[in-house]
mmCIF file of N, CA and C in Angstrom:
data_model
loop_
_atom_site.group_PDB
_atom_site.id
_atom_site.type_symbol
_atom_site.label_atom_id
_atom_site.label_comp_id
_atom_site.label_asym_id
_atom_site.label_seq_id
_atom_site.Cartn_x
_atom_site.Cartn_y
_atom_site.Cartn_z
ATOM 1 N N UNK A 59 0.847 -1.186 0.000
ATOM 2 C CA UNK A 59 0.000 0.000 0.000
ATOM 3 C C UNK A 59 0.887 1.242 0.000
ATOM 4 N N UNK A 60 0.414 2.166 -0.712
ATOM 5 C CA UNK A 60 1.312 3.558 -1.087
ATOM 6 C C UNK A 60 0.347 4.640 -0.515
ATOM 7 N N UNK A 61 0.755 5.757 0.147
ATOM 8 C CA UNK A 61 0.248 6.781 0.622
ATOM 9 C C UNK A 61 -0.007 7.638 -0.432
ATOM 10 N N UNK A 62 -1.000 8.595 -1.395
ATOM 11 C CA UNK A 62 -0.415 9.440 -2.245
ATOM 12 C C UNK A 62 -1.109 10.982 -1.193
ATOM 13 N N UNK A 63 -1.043 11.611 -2.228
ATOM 14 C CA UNK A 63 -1.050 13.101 -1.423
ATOM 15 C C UNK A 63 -2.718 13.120 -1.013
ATOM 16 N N UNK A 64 -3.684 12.735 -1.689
ATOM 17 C CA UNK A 64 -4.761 12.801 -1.585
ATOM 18 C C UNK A 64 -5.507 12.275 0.063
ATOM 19 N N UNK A 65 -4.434 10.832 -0.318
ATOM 20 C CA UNK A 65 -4.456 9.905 1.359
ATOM 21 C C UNK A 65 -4.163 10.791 2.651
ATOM 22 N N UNK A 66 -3.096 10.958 2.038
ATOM 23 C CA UNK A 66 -2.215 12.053 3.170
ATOM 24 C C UNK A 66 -3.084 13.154 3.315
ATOM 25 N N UNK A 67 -3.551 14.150 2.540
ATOM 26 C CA UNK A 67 -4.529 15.455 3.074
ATOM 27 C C UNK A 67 -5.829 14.907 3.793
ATOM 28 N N UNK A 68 -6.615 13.400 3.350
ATOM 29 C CA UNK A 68 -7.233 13.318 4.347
ATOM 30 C C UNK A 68 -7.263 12.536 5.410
ATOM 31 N N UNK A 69 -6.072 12.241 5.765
ATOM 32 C CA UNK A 69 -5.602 11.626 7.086
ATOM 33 C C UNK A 69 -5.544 13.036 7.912
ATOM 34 N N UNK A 70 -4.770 13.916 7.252
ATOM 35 C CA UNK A 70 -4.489 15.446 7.860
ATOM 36 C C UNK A 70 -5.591 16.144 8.590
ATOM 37 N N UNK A 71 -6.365 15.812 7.535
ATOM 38 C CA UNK A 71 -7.981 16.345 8.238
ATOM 39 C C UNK A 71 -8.504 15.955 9.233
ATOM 40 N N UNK A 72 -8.652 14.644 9.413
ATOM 41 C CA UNK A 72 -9.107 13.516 9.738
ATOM 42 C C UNK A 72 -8.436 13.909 11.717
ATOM 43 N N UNK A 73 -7.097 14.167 11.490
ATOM 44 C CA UNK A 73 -6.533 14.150 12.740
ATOM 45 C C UNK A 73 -6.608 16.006 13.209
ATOM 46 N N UNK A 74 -7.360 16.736 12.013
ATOM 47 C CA UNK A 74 -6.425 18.080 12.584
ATOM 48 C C UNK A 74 -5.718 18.800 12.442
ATOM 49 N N UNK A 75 -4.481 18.495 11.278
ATOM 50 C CA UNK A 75 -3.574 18.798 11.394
ATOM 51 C C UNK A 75 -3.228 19.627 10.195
ATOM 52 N N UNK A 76 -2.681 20.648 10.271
ATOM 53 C CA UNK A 76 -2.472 21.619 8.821
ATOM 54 C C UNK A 76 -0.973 20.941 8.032
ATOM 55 N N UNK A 77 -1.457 20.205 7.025
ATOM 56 C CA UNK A 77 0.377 20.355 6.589
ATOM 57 C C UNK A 77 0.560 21.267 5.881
ATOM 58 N N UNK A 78 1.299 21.848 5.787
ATOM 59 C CA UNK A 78 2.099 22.422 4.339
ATOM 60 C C UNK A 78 2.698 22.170 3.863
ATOM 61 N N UNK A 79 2.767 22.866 2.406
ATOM 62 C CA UNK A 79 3.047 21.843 0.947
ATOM 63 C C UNK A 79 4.757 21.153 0.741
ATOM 64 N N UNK A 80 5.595 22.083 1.465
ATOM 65 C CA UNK A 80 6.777 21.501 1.500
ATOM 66 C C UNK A 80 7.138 20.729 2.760
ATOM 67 N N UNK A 81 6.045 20.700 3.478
ATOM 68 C CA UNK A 81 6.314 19.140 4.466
ATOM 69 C C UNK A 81 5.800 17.884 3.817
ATOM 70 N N UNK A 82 4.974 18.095 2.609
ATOM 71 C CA UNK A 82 4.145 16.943 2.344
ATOM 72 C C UNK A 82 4.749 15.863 2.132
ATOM 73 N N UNK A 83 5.853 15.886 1.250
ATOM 74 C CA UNK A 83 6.827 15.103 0.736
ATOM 75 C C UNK A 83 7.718 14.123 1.919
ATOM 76 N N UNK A 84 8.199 14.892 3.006
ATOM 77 C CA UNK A 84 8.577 13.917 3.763
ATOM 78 C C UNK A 84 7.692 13.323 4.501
ATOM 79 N N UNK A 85 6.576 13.764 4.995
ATOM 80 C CA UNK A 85 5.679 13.263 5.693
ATOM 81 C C UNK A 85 4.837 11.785 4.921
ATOM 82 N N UNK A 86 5.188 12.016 3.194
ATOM 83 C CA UNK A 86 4.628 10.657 2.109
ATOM 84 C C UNK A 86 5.916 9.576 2.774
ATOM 85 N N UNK A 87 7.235 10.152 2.413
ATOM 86 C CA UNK A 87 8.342 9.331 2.761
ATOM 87 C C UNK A 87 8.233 8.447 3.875
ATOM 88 N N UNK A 88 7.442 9.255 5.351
ATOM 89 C CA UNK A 88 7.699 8.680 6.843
ATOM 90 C C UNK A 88 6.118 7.821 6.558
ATOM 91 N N UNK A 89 5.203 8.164 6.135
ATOM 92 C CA UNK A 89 4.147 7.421 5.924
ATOM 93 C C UNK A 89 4.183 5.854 4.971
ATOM 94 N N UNK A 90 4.677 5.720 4.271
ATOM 95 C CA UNK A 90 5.070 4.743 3.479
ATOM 96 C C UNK A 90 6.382 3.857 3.944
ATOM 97 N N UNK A 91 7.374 4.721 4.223
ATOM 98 C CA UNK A 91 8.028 3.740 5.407
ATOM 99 C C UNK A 91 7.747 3.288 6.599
ATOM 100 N N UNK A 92 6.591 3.415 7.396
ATOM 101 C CA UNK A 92 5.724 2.677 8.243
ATOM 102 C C UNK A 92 5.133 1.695 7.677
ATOM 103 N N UNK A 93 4.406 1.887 6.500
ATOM 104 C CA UNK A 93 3.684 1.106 5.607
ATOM 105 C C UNK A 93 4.371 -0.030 5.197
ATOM 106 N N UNK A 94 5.467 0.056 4.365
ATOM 107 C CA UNK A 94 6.668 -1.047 4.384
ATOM 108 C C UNK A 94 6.545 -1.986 5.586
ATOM 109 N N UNK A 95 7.279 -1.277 6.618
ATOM 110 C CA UNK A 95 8.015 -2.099 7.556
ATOM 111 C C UNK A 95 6.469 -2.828 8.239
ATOM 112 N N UNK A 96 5.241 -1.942 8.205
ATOM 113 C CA UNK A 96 3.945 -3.151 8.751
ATOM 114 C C UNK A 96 3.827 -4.537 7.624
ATOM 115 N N UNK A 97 4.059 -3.826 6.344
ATOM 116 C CA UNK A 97 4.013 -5.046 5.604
ATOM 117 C C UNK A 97 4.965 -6.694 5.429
ATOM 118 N N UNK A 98 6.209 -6.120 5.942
ATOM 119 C CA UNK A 98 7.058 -7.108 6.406
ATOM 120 C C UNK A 98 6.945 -7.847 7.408
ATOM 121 N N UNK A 99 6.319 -6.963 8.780
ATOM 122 C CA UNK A 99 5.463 -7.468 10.013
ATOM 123 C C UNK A 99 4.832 -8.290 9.588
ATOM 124 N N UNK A 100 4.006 -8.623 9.153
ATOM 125 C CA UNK A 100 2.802 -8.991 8.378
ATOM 126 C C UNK A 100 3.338 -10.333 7.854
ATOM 127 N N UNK A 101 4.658 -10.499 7.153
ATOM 128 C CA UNK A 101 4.950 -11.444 6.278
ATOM 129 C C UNK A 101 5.823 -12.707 7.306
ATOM 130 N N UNK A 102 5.962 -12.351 8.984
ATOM 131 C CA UNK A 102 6.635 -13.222 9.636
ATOM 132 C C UNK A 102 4.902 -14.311 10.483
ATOM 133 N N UNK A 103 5.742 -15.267 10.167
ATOM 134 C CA UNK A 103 4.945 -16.458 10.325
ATOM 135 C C UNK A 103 4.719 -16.731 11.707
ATOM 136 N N UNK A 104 3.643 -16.107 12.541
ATOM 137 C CA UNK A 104 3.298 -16.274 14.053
ATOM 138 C C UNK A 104 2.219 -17.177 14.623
ATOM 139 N N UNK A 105 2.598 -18.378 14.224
ATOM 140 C CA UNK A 105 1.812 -19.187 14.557
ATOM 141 C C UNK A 105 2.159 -19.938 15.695
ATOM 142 N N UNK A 106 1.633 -20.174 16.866
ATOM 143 C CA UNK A 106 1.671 -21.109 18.165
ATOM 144 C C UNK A 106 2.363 -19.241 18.833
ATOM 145 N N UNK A 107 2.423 -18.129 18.524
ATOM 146 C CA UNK A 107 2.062 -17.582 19.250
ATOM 147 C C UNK A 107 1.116 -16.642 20.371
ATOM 148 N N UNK A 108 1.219 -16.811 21.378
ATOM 149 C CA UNK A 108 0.188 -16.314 22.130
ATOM 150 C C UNK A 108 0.218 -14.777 22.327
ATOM 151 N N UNK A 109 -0.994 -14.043 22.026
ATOM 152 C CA UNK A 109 -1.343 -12.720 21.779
ATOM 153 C C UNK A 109 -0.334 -12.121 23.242
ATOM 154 N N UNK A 110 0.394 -10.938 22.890
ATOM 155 C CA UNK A 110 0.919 -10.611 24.362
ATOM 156 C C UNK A 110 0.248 -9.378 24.878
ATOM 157 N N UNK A 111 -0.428 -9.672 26.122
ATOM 158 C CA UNK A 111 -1.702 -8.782 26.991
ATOM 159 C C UNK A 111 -0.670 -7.466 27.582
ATOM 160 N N UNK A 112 0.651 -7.946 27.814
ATOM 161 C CA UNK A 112 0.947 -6.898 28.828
ATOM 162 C C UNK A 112 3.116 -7.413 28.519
ATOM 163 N N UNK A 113 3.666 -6.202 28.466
ATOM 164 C CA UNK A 113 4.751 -6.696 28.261
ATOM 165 C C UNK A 113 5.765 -6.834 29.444
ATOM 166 N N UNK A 114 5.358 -6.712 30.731
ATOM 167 C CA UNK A 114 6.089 -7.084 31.866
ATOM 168 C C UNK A 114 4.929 -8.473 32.416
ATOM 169 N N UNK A 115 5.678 -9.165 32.737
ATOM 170 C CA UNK A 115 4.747 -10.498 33.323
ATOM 171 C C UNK A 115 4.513 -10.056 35.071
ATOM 172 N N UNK A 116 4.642 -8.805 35.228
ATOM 173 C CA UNK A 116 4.261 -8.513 36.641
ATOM 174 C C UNK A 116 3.013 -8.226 37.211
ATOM 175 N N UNK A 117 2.547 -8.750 38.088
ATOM 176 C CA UNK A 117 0.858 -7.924 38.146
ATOM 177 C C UNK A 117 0.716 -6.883 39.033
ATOM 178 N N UNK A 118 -0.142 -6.185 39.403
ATOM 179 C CA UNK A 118 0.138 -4.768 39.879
ATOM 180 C C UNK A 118 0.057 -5.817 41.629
ATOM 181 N N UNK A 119 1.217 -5.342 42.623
ATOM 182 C CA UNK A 119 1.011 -5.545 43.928
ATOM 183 C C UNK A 119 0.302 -4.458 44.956
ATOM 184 N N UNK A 120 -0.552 -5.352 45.322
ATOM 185 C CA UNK A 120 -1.609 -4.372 46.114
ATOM 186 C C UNK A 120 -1.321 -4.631 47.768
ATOM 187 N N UNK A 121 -1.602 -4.070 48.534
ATOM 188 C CA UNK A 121 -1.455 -3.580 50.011
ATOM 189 C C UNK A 121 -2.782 -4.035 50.422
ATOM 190 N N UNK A 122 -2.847 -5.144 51.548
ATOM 191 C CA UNK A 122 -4.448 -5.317 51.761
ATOM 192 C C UNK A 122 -4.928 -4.315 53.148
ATOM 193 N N UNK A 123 -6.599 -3.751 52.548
ATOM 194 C CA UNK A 123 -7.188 -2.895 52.891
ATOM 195 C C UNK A 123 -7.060 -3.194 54.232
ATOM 196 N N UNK A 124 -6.538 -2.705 55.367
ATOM 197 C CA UNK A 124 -6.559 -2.958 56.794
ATOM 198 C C UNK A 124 -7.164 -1.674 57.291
ATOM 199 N N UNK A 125 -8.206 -1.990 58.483
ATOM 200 C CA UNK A 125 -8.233 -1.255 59.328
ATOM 201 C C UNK A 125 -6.647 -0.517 60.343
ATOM 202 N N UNK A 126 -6.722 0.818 60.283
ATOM 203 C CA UNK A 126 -5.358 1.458 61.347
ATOM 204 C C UNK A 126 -5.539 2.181 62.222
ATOM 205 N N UNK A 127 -4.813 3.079 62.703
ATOM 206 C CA UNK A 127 -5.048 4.167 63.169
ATOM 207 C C UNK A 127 -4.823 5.062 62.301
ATOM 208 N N UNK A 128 -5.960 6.496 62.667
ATOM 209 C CA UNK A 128 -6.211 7.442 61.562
ATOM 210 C C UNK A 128 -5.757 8.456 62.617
ATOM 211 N N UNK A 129 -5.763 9.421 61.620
ATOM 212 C CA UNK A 129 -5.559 10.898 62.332
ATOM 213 C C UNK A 129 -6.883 11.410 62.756
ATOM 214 N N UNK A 130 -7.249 11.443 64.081
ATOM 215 C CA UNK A 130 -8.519 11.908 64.689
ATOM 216 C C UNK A 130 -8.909 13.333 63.740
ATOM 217 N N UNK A 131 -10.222 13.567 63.643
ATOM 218 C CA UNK A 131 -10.826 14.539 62.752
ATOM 219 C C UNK A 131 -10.332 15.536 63.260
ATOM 220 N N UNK A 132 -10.555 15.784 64.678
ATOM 221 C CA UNK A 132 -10.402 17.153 65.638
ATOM 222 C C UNK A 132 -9.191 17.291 65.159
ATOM 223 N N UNK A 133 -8.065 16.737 64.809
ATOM 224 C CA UNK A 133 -6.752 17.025 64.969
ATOM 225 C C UNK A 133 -6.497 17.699 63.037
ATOM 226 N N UNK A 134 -7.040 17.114 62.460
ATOM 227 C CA UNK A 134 -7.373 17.144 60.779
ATOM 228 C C UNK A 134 -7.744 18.508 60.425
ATOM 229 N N UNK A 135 -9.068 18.793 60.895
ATOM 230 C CA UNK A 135 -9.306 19.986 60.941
ATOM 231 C C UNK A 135 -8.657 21.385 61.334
ATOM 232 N N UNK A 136 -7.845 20.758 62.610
ATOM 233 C CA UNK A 136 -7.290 22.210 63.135
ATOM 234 C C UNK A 136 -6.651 23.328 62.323
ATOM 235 N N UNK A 137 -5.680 22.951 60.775
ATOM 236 C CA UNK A 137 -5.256 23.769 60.448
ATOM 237 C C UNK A 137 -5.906 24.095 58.964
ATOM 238 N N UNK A 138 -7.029 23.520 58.764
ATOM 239 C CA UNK A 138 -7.926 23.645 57.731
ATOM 240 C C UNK A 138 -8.447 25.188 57.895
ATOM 241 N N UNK A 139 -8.220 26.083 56.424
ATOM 242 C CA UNK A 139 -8.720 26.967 56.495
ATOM 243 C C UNK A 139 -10.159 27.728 56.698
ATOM 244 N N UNK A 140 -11.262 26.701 56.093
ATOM 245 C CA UNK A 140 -12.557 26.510 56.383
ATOM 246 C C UNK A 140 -12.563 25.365 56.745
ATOM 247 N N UNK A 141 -13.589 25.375 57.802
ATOM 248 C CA UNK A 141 -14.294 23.260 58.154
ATOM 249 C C UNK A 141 -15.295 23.860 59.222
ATOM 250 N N UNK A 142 -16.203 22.964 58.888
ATOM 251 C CA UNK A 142 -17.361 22.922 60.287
ATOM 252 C C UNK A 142 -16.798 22.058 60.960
ATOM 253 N N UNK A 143 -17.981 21.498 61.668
ATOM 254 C CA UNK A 143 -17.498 20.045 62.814
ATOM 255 C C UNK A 143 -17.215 18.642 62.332
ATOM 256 N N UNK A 144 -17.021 18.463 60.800
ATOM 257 C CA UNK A 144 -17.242 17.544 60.158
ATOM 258 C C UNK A 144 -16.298 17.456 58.617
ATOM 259 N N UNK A 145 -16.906 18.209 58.197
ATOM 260 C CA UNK A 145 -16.019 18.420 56.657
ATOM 261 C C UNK A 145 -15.079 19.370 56.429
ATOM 262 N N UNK A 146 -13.881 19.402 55.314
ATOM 263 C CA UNK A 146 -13.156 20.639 54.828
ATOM 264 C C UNK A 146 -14.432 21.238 54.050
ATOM 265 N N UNK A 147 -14.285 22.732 53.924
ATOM 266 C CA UNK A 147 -15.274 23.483 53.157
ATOM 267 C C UNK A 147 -14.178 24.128 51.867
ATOM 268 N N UNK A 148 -14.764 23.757 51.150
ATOM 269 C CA UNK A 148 -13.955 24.158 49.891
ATOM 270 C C UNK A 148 -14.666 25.055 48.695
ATOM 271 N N UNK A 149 -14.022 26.169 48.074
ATOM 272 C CA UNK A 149 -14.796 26.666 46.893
ATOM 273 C C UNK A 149 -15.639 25.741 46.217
ATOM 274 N N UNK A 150 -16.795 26.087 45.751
ATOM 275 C CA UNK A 150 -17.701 25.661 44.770
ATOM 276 C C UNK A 150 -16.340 25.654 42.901
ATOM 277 N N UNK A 151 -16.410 24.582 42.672
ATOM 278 C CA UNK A 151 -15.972 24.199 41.544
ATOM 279 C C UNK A 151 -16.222 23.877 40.333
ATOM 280 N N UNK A 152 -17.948 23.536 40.673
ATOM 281 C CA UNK A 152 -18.680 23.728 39.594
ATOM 282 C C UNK A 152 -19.817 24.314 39.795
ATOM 283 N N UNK A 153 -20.516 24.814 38.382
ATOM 284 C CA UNK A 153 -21.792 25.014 38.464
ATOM 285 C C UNK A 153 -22.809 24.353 38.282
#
């Protein structure tokens, strides 16, 4: 598959993007040499391989949820610029 200019202006569109006329040319060049090298991708024989989900075989390590000791509210509040007896009071952020 070959990119021509036509492809290329509406990929351009498509994403947004203004080219101009003396970028077009390398931007055909970098587009078609992607194109190549997927097509060679393409031509290696992957059979008995298994799709890869994630490229570190690590899974995320989690911390189990324990009850602790917290920082008492009374103490939380004290240097809060607004708070009732209960919550921080914070600007309205939306409408």
């Amino acid at each position: 598959m070959k990119v021509d200019k036509e492809t290329l202006q509406k990929i351009a569109h498509l994403a947004r993007l203004e080219v101009r006329p003396e970028e077009e040319a390398e931007l055909l060049n970098s587009l078609n040499g992607v194109l190549t090298w997927m097509e060679q991708l393409n031509e290696v024989d992957t059979t008995g391989v298994e799709p890869l989900m994630h490229i570190s075989p690590d899974l995320n390590v989690l911390r189990n949820d324990a009850v602790a000791n917290h920082l008492p509210r009374e103490q939380a509040l004290v240097n809060a610029p607004q708070h009732d007896e209960t919550f921080f009071q914070v600007p309205k952020v939306m409408e």
